CSV table of C-alpha atoms in Angstrom, one decimal:
chain,number,residue,atom,x,y,z
U,26,MET,CA,37.3,75.4,112.1
U,27,ASP,CA,34.6,75.1,114.7
U,28,SER,CA,31.6,76.1,112.7
U,29,THR,CA,29.9,73.5,110.4
U,30,TYR,CA,29.9,76.1,107.6
U,31,PHE,CA,33.5,75.2,106.7
U,32,GLN,CA,33.0,71.5,107.0
U,33,TYR,CA,33.1,70.7,103.3
U,34,LEU,CA,36.0,72.9,102.7
U,35,ASP,CA,38.1,70.5,104.8
U,36,TYR,CA,37.9,68.0,102.0
U,37,ALA,CA,39.6,70.5,99.6
U,38,VAL,CA,42.9,68.7,100.1
U,39,TYR,CA,41.5,65.4,99.1
U,40,GLY,CA,39.7,67.0,96.1
U,41,THR,CA,42.8,68.7,94.9
U,42,ALA,CA,44.9,65.5,95.2
U,43,VAL,CA,42.4,63.5,93.2
U,44,LEU,CA,42.0,66.3,90.6
U,45,VAL,CA,45.8,66.6,90.1
U,46,MET,CA,46.0,62.8,89.7
U,47,LEU,CA,43.3,62.9,87.1
U,48,ILE,CA,44.9,65.8,85.2
U,49,GLY,CA,48.2,63.9,85.0
U,50,LEU,CA,46.4,60.7,83.9
U,51,TYR,CA,44.6,62.7,81.2
U,52,ALA,CA,48.0,64.0,79.9
U,53,ALA,CA,49.4,60.4,79.9
U,54,LEU,CA,46.4,59.0,78.0
U,55,VAL,CA,45.7,61.8,75.4
U,56,LYS,CA,49.0,63.5,74.6
U,57,LYS,CA,51.0,62.3,71.6
U,58,SER,CA,54.4,63.5,72.7
U,59,LEU,CA,56.5,61.0,74.7
U,60,LEU,CA,58.0,63.8,76.9
U,61,LYS,CA,54.5,65.1,77.7
U,62,ILE,CA,53.5,61.5,78.7
U,63,VAL,CA,56.4,61.4,81.2
U,64,ILE,CA,55.5,64.8,82.6
U,65,GLY,CA,51.9,63.5,83.1
U,66,LEU,CA,53.2,60.5,84.9
U,67,SER,CA,55.3,62.6,87.3
U,68,ILE,CA,52.2,64.8,88.0
U,69,VAL,CA,50.2,61.6,88.9
U,70,ASP,CA,53.1,60.8,91.3
U,71,SER,CA,52.8,64.2,93.0
U,72,GLY,CA,49.0,63.9,93.4
U,73,LEU,CA,49.3,60.4,94.8
U,74,ASN,CA,51.9,61.4,97.4
U,75,LEU,CA,49.7,64.2,98.6
U,76,LEU,CA,46.7,61.8,98.9
U,77,ILE,CA,48.7,59.3,101.0
U,78,VAL,CA,50.2,61.9,103.4
U,79,THR,CA,46.8,63.6,103.9
U,80,LEU,CA,45.3,60.2,105.0
U,81,GLY,CA,47.5,60.3,108.1
U,82,TYR,CA,46.8,63.8,109.1
U,83,ILE,CA,45.0,64.5,112.4
U,84,LYS,CA,43.6,67.9,113.3
U,85,GLY,CA,45.7,69.6,116.0
U,86,GLY,CA,48.4,66.9,115.8
U,87,THR,CA,52.1,67.6,115.8
U,88,ALA,CA,54.9,66.1,113.7
U,89,PRO,CA,55.9,62.6,114.9
U,90,ILE,CA,59.2,63.7,116.5
U,91,PHE,CA,59.8,63.4,120.3
U,92,SER,CA,62.0,66.5,120.6
U,93,PRO,CA,62.7,68.0,124.0
U,94,GLY,CA,59.9,70.5,123.7
U,95,TYR,CA,57.2,67.9,123.3
U,96,ASN,CA,54.8,67.9,126.2
U,97,GLY,CA,53.8,64.3,126.0
U,98,THR,CA,50.0,64.7,125.7
U,99,GLN,CA,49.4,66.2,122.3
U,100,ALA,CA,48.2,63.8,119.6
U,101,MET,CA,50.7,62.9,116.9
U,102,VAL,CA,50.2,62.6,113.1
U,103,ASP,CA,50.3,59.0,111.8
U,104,PRO,CA,54.0,58.4,110.8
U,105,ILE,CA,53.5,55.3,108.7
U,106,PRO,CA,52.1,57.1,105.5
U,107,GLN,CA,55.0,59.5,105.8
U,108,ALA,CA,57.5,56.7,105.8
U,109,LEU,CA,55.8,55.1,102.8
U,110,VAL,CA,55.8,58.4,100.9
U,111,LEU,CA,59.4,59.0,101.7
U,112,THR,CA,60.2,55.7,99.9
U,113,ALA,CA,57.8,56.5,97.1
U,114,ILE,CA,59.4,59.8,96.2
U,115,VAL,CA,62.9,58.4,95.9
U,116,ILE,CA,61.6,55.5,93.8
U,117,GLY,CA,59.6,57.9,91.6
U,118,PHE,CA,62.8,59.7,90.8
U,119,GLY,CA,64.4,56.5,89.7
U,120,VAL,CA,61.4,55.6,87.5
U,121,THR,CA,61.4,59.1,85.9
U,122,ALA,CA,65.2,58.8,85.2
U,123,VAL,CA,64.8,55.5,83.5
U,124,ALA,CA,61.8,56.7,81.5
U,125,LEU,CA,63.7,59.7,80.3
U,126,SER,CA,66.7,57.6,79.3
U,127,LEU,CA,64.4,55.5,77.2
U,128,VAL,CA,63.0,58.7,75.6
U,129,ILE,CA,66.6,59.8,74.7
U,130,ARG,CA,67.3,56.4,73.3
U,131,LEU,CA,64.2,56.5,71.1
U,132,TRP,CA,65.0,60.0,69.9
U,133,ARG,CA,68.5,58.9,68.9
U,134,HIS,CA,67.0,56.1,66.8
U,135,HIS,CA,63.9,57.6,65.3
U,136,HIS,CA,64.5,61.4,65.5
U,137,THR,CA,60.9,61.9,66.6
U,138,LEU,CA,59.0,61.8,69.9
U,139,TYR,CA,55.6,61.7,68.2
U,140,ILE,CA,54.3,58.3,69.2
U,141,ASP,CA,52.3,57.6,66.0
U,142,GLU,CA,55.5,57.8,64.1
U,143,ILE,CA,57.3,55.2,66.2
U,144,LYS,CA,55.6,52.1,64.8
U,145,ASN,CA,58.3,49.5,64.2
U,146,LEU,CA,59.0,47.5,67.3
U,147,LYS,CA,62.4,46.4,66.2
U,148,TRP,CA,65.2,48.8,67.1
J,8,MET,CA,42.3,80.5,110.0
J,9,MET,CA,45.3,82.0,108.3
J,10,ALA,CA,46.8,78.6,107.8
J,11,PHE,CA,43.5,77.4,106.2
J,12,ILE,CA,43.4,80.3,103.7
J,13,LEU,CA,47.1,79.6,102.9
J,14,ILE,CA,46.3,76.0,102.2
J,15,LEU,CA,43.4,77.0,99.9
J,16,ILE,CA,45.7,79.4,98.0
J,17,LEU,CA,48.4,76.7,97.7
J,18,LEU,CA,45.9,74.1,96.5
J,19,ALA,CA,44.6,76.5,93.8
J,20,LEU,CA,48.1,77.2,92.7
J,21,MET,CA,48.8,73.5,92.5
J,22,ILE,CA,45.8,72.8,90.2
J,23,ALA,CA,46.6,75.9,88.1
J,24,ALA,CA,50.3,74.7,87.6
J,25,SER,CA,49.2,71.2,86.7
J,26,VAL,CA,46.7,72.4,84.1
J,27,TYR,CA,49.4,74.8,82.7
J,28,ALA,CA,51.9,71.9,82.5
J,29,VAL,CA,49.5,69.8,80.6
J,30,ARG,CA,48.3,72.5,78.1
J,31,GLN,CA,51.6,74.2,77.4
J,32,LYS,CA,53.1,73.4,74.0
J,33,ASP,CA,56.6,74.6,75.0
J,34,LEU,CA,58.0,71.6,77.0
J,35,LEU,CA,60.5,73.8,78.9
J,36,TYR,CA,57.7,75.9,80.4
J,37,ALA,CA,55.8,72.7,81.2
J,38,VAL,CA,58.8,71.3,83.1
J,39,ILE,CA,59.2,74.5,85.1
J,40,ALA,CA,55.4,74.2,86.0
J,41,THR,CA,56.0,70.7,87.3
J,42,GLY,CA,58.8,72.1,89.4
J,43,ILE,CA,56.3,74.6,90.8
J,44,ILE,CA,53.9,71.7,91.6
J,45,SER,CA,56.7,70.0,93.6
J,46,LEU,CA,57.5,73.3,95.5
J,47,VAL,CA,53.9,73.8,96.5
J,48,LEU,CA,53.6,70.2,97.4
J,49,SER,CA,56.6,70.5,99.7
J,50,ILE,CA,55.0,73.5,101.5
J,51,LEU,CA,51.8,71.5,101.8
J,52,PHE,CA,53.6,68.5,103.3
J,53,TYR,CA,55.1,70.9,105.9
J,54,LEU,CA,51.7,72.3,106.8
J,55,LEU,CA,50.3,68.7,107.1
J,56,GLN,CA,53.0,68.0,109.7
J,57,ALA,CA,55.3,65.9,107.6
J,58,PRO,CA,58.7,67.7,107.7
J,59,ASP,CA,60.7,64.6,106.6
J,60,VAL,CA,58.6,64.2,103.4
J,61,ALA,CA,58.8,68.0,102.8
J,62,LEU,CA,62.6,67.9,102.8
J,63,THR,CA,62.7,65.0,100.4
J,64,GLU,CA,60.2,66.5,98.0
J,65,ALA,CA,62.0,69.8,98.1
J,66,ALA,CA,65.3,68.3,97.2
J,67,ILE,CA,64.2,65.6,94.7
J,68,GLY,CA,61.1,67.2,93.1
J,69,VAL,CA,62.4,70.7,92.7
J,70,ALA,CA,66.0,70.2,92.0
J,71,LEU,CA,66.8,66.8,90.5
J,72,THR,CA,63.7,65.9,88.5
J,73,THR,CA,63.6,69.4,86.9
J,74,ILE,CA,67.2,69.3,85.9
J,75,ILE,CA,66.9,65.8,84.5
J,76,PHE,CA,63.9,66.9,82.4
J,77,VAL,CA,65.8,70.0,81.2
J,78,ILE,CA,68.8,67.9,80.1
J,79,THR,CA,66.5,65.5,78.2
J,80,ILE,CA,64.8,68.5,76.5
J,81,ARG,CA,68.1,69.9,75.5
J,82,ASN,CA,69.1,66.6,74.0
J,83,THR,CA,65.8,66.0,72.1
J,84,VAL,CA,63.2,68.5,71.1
J,85,ARG,CA,61.8,71.6,72.8
J,86,MET,CA,58.3,72.1,71.3
J,87,GLU,CA,55.6,69.5,71.7
J,88,ASP,CA,54.2,69.4,68.2
J,89,GLU,CA,57.5,69.8,66.3
J,90,SER,CA,57.6,66.2,65.3
J,91,ASP,CA,53.9,66.4,64.2
J,92,LYS,CA,54.9,69.3,61.9
J,93,ASN,CA,57.7,67.2,60.5
J,94,LYS,CA,55.3,64.5,59.7
J,95,ASN,CA,53.1,67.0,57.8
J,96,ILE,CA,56.0,68.2,55.8
J,97,LYS,CA,57.0,64.6,55.0
J,98,SER,CA,53.6,63.6,53.9
J,99,ALA,CA,53.3,66.8,51.8
J,100,ALA,CA,56.5,65.9,50.1
J,101,LYS,CA,55.4,62.4,49.2
H,3,MET,CA,36.3,61.1,70.2
H,4,LYS,CA,39.2,59.6,72.1
H,5,LYS,CA,39.3,62.6,74.3
H,6,ILE,CA,35.6,62.3,75.2
H,7,LEU,CA,36.1,58.6,76.0
H,8,VAL,CA,39.1,59.4,78.2
H,9,LEU,CA,37.2,62.2,80.0
H,10,LEU,CA,34.3,59.8,80.7
H,11,LEU,CA,36.7,57.2,82.1
H,12,LEU,CA,38.5,59.7,84.3
H,13,ALA,CA,35.2,61.1,85.6
H,14,VAL,CA,34.1,57.6,86.7
H,15,VAL,CA,37.5,56.9,88.3
H,16,GLY,CA,37.6,60.3,90.0
H,17,PHE,CA,34.0,60.0,91.3
H,18,TYR,CA,34.6,56.7,93.0
H,19,THR,CA,38.0,57.7,94.4
H,20,ALA,CA,36.6,60.9,95.8
H,21,GLU,CA,33.7,59.1,97.3
H,22,THR,CA,36.0,56.6,99.1
H,23,PHE,CA,38.1,59.4,100.6
H,24,PHE,CA,35.0,61.4,101.5
H,25,ASP,CA,33.9,58.4,103.7
H,26,ILE,CA,37.3,58.2,105.4
H,27,GLY,CA,37.2,61.8,106.5
H,28,PHE,CA,39.8,64.5,106.8
H,29,GLY,CA,41.9,64.9,110.0
H,30,LYS,CA,40.0,62.5,112.2
H,31,ALA,CA,41.6,60.0,114.6
H,32,PRO,CA,41.5,56.4,113.1
H,33,PHE,CA,38.4,54.4,113.8
H,34,VAL,CA,39.0,51.5,116.2
H,35,LYS,CA,36.3,48.8,116.8
H,36,SER,CA,37.3,47.7,120.3
H,37,SER,CA,39.6,48.9,123.0
H,38,GLU,CA,41.7,45.8,122.8
H,39,ILE,CA,42.9,46.4,119.3
H,40,LYS,CA,45.4,49.3,119.0
H,41,PRO,CA,46.2,51.0,115.7
H,42,VAL,CA,49.7,50.2,114.4
H,43,LYS,CA,50.6,53.9,114.8
H,44,ASP,CA,50.2,53.7,118.6
H,45,VAL,CA,52.4,50.6,118.9
H,46,TYR,CA,55.1,52.1,116.7
H,47,LEU,CA,55.1,55.4,118.6
H,48,HIS,CA,55.3,53.6,121.9
H,49,GLN,CA,58.1,51.3,120.9
H,50,THR,CA,60.0,54.2,119.3
H,51,VAL,CA,60.3,56.0,122.6
H,52,GLN,CA,60.5,53.1,125.0
H,53,GLU,CA,62.7,50.5,123.3
H,54,LEU,CA,64.6,52.2,120.5
H,55,LYS,CA,65.1,55.6,122.1
H,56,VAL,CA,64.9,57.4,118.8
H,57,ALA,CA,63.3,60.9,118.7
H,58,ASN,CA,62.1,60.8,115.1
H,59,ALA,CA,59.4,58.2,114.6
H,60,VAL,CA,59.6,58.3,110.8
H,61,THR,CA,63.3,57.3,111.0
H,62,SER,CA,62.5,54.4,113.3
H,63,ILE,CA,59.9,53.1,110.9
H,64,VAL,CA,62.0,53.5,107.8
H,65,VAL,CA,65.1,52.0,109.3
H,66,ASN,CA,63.9,49.5,111.9
H,67,PHE,CA,60.3,48.4,111.6
H,68,ARG,CA,60.4,48.5,107.9
H,69,GLY,CA,64.1,48.2,107.4
H,70,PHE,CA,63.8,45.4,104.9
H,71,ASP,CA,61.7,47.7,102.7
H,72,THR,CA,64.5,50.2,102.8
H,73,LEU,CA,67.0,47.6,101.7
H,74,GLY,CA,64.8,46.8,98.8
H,75,GLU,CA,64.3,50.5,97.9
H,76,VAL,CA,68.1,51.1,97.9
H,77,THR,CA,68.4,48.1,95.6
H,78,VAL,CA,65.7,49.5,93.2
H,79,LEU,CA,67.7,52.8,93.1
H,80,PHE,CA,70.9,50.9,92.3
H,81,LEU,CA,69.1,48.9,89.5
H,82,SER,CA,67.7,52.2,88.0
H,83,VAL,CA,71.2,53.6,87.9
H,84,THR,CA,72.5,50.4,86.2
H,85,ALA,CA,69.6,50.5,83.7
H,86,LEU,CA,70.2,54.2,82.9
H,87,GLY,CA,73.9,53.5,82.2
H,88,SER,CA,73.2,50.5,80.0
H,89,ILE,CA,70.3,52.2,78.0
H,90,LEU,CA,72.3,55.3,77.3
H,91,TYR,CA,75.5,53.4,76.4
H,92,LYS,CA,77.1,54.1,73.1
H,93,LYS,CA,80.6,53.9,71.9
H,94,ARG,CA,81.7,57.4,72.7
H,95,HIS,CA,84.6,59.0,70.8
H,96,HIS,CA,85.1,61.7,73.4
H,97,VAL,CA,84.7,60.3,76.8
H,98,GLY,CA,84.1,62.8,79.5
H,99,GLU,CA,83.6,65.7,77.2
H,100,ARG,CA,80.3,67.5,77.6
H,101,SER,CA,78.6,69.8,75.1
H,102,VAL,CA,78.1,73.2,76.6
H,103,LEU,CA,76.3,76.1,74.9
H,104,PHE,CA,78.5,78.7,76.6
H,105,SER,CA,80.8,78.4,79.6
H,106,ALA,CA,79.8,79.8,83.0
H,107,SER,CA,81.0,83.2,84.0
H,108,SER,CA,83.6,83.6,86.8
H,109,ILE,CA,81.0,84.8,89.2
H,110,VAL,CA,79.1,81.5,88.9
H,111,THR,CA,82.3,79.4,89.1
H,112,SER,CA,83.7,81.0,92.2
H,113,GLY,CA,80.3,81.3,93.8
H,114,SER,CA,79.7,77.6,93.4
H,115,LYS,CA,83.2,76.7,94.6
H,116,LEU,CA,82.3,78.7,97.7
H,117,LEU,CA,78.9,77.0,98.1
H,118,PHE,CA,79.9,73.4,97.4
H,119,PRO,CA,81.5,72.6,100.8
H,120,ALA,CA,78.6,74.2,102.7
H,121,ILE,CA,76.1,72.1,100.7
H,122,VAL,CA,78.0,68.9,101.4
H,123,LEU,CA,78.3,69.9,105.1
H,124,LEU,CA,74.5,70.5,105.3
H,125,GLY,CA,73.9,67.1,103.7
H,126,ALA,CA,76.2,65.3,106.2
H,127,TYR,CA,74.5,67.2,109.1
H,128,VAL,CA,71.1,66.1,107.8
H,129,PHE,CA,71.9,62.4,107.7
H,130,ILE,CA,73.9,62.3,110.9
H,131,HIS,CA,71.1,63.9,112.8
H,132,GLY,CA,68.4,61.8,111.1
H,133,HIS,CA,67.3,60.1,114.3
H,134,LEU,CA,66.9,63.4,116.2
H,135,SER,CA,65.4,65.9,113.8
H,136,PRO,CA,63.6,65.8,110.4
H,137,GLY,CA,65.9,64.4,107.8
H,138,GLY,CA,67.8,61.3,107.3
H,139,GLY,CA,69.8,59.3,104.8
H,140,PHE,CA,67.6,59.9,101.8
H,141,GLN,CA,67.4,63.7,102.3
H,142,GLY,CA,71.0,64.1,103.1
H,143,GLY,CA,72.1,62.0,100.2
H,144,VAL,CA,70.0,64.0,97.8
H,145,ILE,CA,71.3,67.3,99.2
H,146,ILE,CA,74.9,66.1,98.6
H,147,ALA,CA,74.0,65.0,95.1
H,148,THR,CA,72.6,68.5,94.5
H,149,GLY,CA,76.0,70.0,95.5
H,150,PHE,CA,77.7,67.8,92.9
H,151,LEU,CA,75.1,68.9,90.4
H,152,LEU,CA,76.1,72.5,91.1
H,153,MET,CA,79.8,71.8,90.5
H,154,LEU,CA,79.0,69.9,87.3
H,155,LEU,CA,76.9,72.7,85.9
H,156,ALA,CA,79.5,75.4,86.8
H,157,TYR,CA,82.7,73.8,85.6
H,158,GLU,CA,82.5,72.2,82.1
H,159,ASN,CA,85.5,69.9,82.7
H,160,TYR,CA,84.6,68.9,86.3
H,161,SER,CA,84.4,65.1,86.4
H,162,VAL,CA,83.4,62.6,89.0
H,163,SER,CA,85.4,59.4,89.2
H,164,HIS,CA,83.2,56.4,88.4
H,165,LYS,CA,85.5,54.1,90.3
H,166,GLY,CA,85.2,56.2,93.4
H,167,LEU,CA,81.4,56.3,93.2
H,168,ALA,CA,81.3,52.5,92.8
H,169,ILE,CA,83.6,52.0,95.8
H,170,VAL,CA,81.6,54.3,98.1
H,171,GLU,CA,78.3,52.8,97.0
H,172,SER,CA,79.5,49.2,97.5
H,173,LEU,CA,81.0,49.9,100.9
H,174,ALA,CA,77.7,51.6,102.0
H,175,GLY,CA,75.7,48.7,100.7
H,176,ILE,CA,77.9,46.1,102.5
H,177,THR,CA,77.6,48.1,105.7
H,178,PHE,CA,73.8,48.1,105.5
H,179,ALA,CA,73.6,44.4,104.8
H,180,GLY,CA,76.4,43.5,107.2
H,181,VAL,CA,74.9,45.4,110.2
H,182,GLY,CA,71.6,43.8,109.3
H,183,LEU,CA,73.1,40.3,109.3
H,184,LEU,CA,74.9,40.9,112.6
H,185,GLY,CA,71.5,40.9,114.2
H,186,PHE,CA,71.3,37.1,113.5
H,187,MET,CA,74.6,36.5,115.4
H,188,ASN,CA,73.0,37.9,118.6
H,189,GLY,CA,70.1,35.5,118.3
H,190,GLY,CA,67.7,37.9,116.9
H,191,THR,CA,66.3,38.8,113.4
H,192,PHE,CA,67.5,40.7,110.5
H,193,LEU,CA,68.3,44.3,111.6
H,194,GLN,CA,67.8,43.5,115.2
H,195,ASN,CA,69.4,46.1,117.5
H,196,PHE,CA,72.5,44.8,119.3
H,197,LEU,CA,74.1,48.0,120.6
H,198,ALA,CA,73.2,50.0,123.7
H,199,THR,CA,70.4,52.4,122.9
H,200,GLY,CA,71.5,55.3,125.2
H,201,THR,CA,69.2,58.1,126.2
H,202,LEU,CA,66.5,59.8,124.2
H,203,ASN,CA,67.6,63.0,122.2
H,204,ASP,CA,71.3,62.2,122.5
H,205,LEU,CA,73.5,62.2,119.4
H,206,PHE,CA,74.8,58.7,120.3
H,207,SER,CA,71.4,57.0,120.8
H,208,GLY,CA,69.2,54.5,119.0
H,209,GLY,CA,71.7,51.7,118.6
H,210,ILE,CA,72.3,50.7,115.0
H,211,ILE,CA,69.8,53.2,113.5
H,212,PRO,CA,72.3,56.1,113.0
H,213,ILE,CA,74.9,53.7,111.5
H,214,ILE,CA,72.4,52.4,108.9
H,215,TYR,CA,71.1,55.8,108.1
H,216,ILE,CA,74.6,57.1,107.5
H,217,ALA,CA,75.3,54.1,105.1
H,218,VAL,CA,72.0,54.9,103.3
H,219,GLY,CA,73.1,58.5,103.0
H,220,PHE,CA,76.4,57.7,101.3
H,221,LYS,CA,74.7,55.1,99.1
H,222,VAL,CA,72.0,57.5,97.9
H,223,ALA,CA,74.5,60.3,97.3
H,224,ALA,CA,76.7,58.1,95.2
H,225,GLU,CA,73.8,56.7,93.2
H,226,LEU,CA,72.1,60.1,92.4
H,227,THR,CA,75.5,61.7,91.5
H,228,GLY,CA,76.0,58.8,89.1
H,229,VAL,CA,72.5,59.4,87.5
H,230,ILE,CA,73.2,63.1,87.0
H,231,TYR,CA,76.7,62.5,85.7
H,232,THR,CA,75.5,59.9,83.2
H,233,VAL,CA,72.7,62.0,81.9
H,234,LEU,CA,74.8,65.2,81.7
H,235,ASN,CA,77.4,63.4,79.6
H,236,GLU,CA,74.8,62.3,77.2
H,237,LYS,CA,75.5,64.2,74.0
H,238,GLY,CA,72.8,64.3,71.4
H,239,GLU,CA,73.3,65.3,67.8
H,240,GLN,CA,73.5,69.0,68.5
H,241,HIS,CA,72.1,71.8,66.6
H,242,GLY,CA,73.3,74.7,68.6
């Protein structure tokens, strides 16, 4: 985009990432169903990953891979956020799996997922 | 220019899918919407020159997270406010 | 009332986050104060080509420069599998018997039998070529786990041996830690390279990086298959 008219549209990716994060946080804070809370947390995860990868992007850059077709002069995208996000996605799956197993266990015990019903702390 | 318009459409789709996932009462539909978020996210990672992350997100976010949510829903409850209704019935019976 | 409060809080958080990232800017090269200080990115990219001879910079960062992180990450994944198994534990009467609503048709079963070897082959390809092209241990392991998921969904009595998963996972973990410790014996640090690096864009290049990524691939595949198998065998009080 060479003209300055589109300058602010460039920030659309950041805006979307922050917005998706906020929508997920809203679900995690307001909703009363445990499964909806876990869904909200996984949405926050998606938004955060997009935010971190976008930080390393450079306009006109290529992917950080020195394949035989690389001419040696073109700028490369920052690989460090990509490596961090690679880790974060796999860990996020582990977190979601443990959270869902806790949900199943609570359902087995209380037969409800409505968090106002689950009051007694002793299982 | 084409890539820019594509990115804008994908971003709009992502916001729409997340709003749908939060507002939908049927949890199965909400989970499918989170799968759509992951799919769009993987295309966005590819356009942002991160093919490694795109591969991971496509495999984990679309396949494994969705299936594990679906299994949980099958084992527990499908509608969001079903337990709420139960509570109303219980309190009316009292 | 609570919703209004939450919306207000989120508006404040969102405003300050958006302002911060607006200042950073989108798609610009990183800001450097003086010419003597180089960004970390440049150093990593330089060393990736010159010293390690690895084509994929993300692989070299994940396995070599931040290899200790990756060891911790694999440990976290292992812990989450353990936690899943212990949280969902109950004295089962019918071990290995899953509740199915209806069995899959013959088209699904024979189709997935046809696809399963191809999926596993793709996963193995992805993690063997992790240092040359996009992909690596995590991606390849997840793809293999997806293949096992397909088989578990198609055949209701298909079962994965827990002992086999445990052996594969332990051997892969020992390989990772052992190769890392061998770096000490050559007078270096943990995960120091001690093999010949070869030439760039060769399958046998990069020293110990392909070995470690293959170990990570096996470990991730075993762990995620264990997660899916444990959750699929969970049998709630069914009502249809």
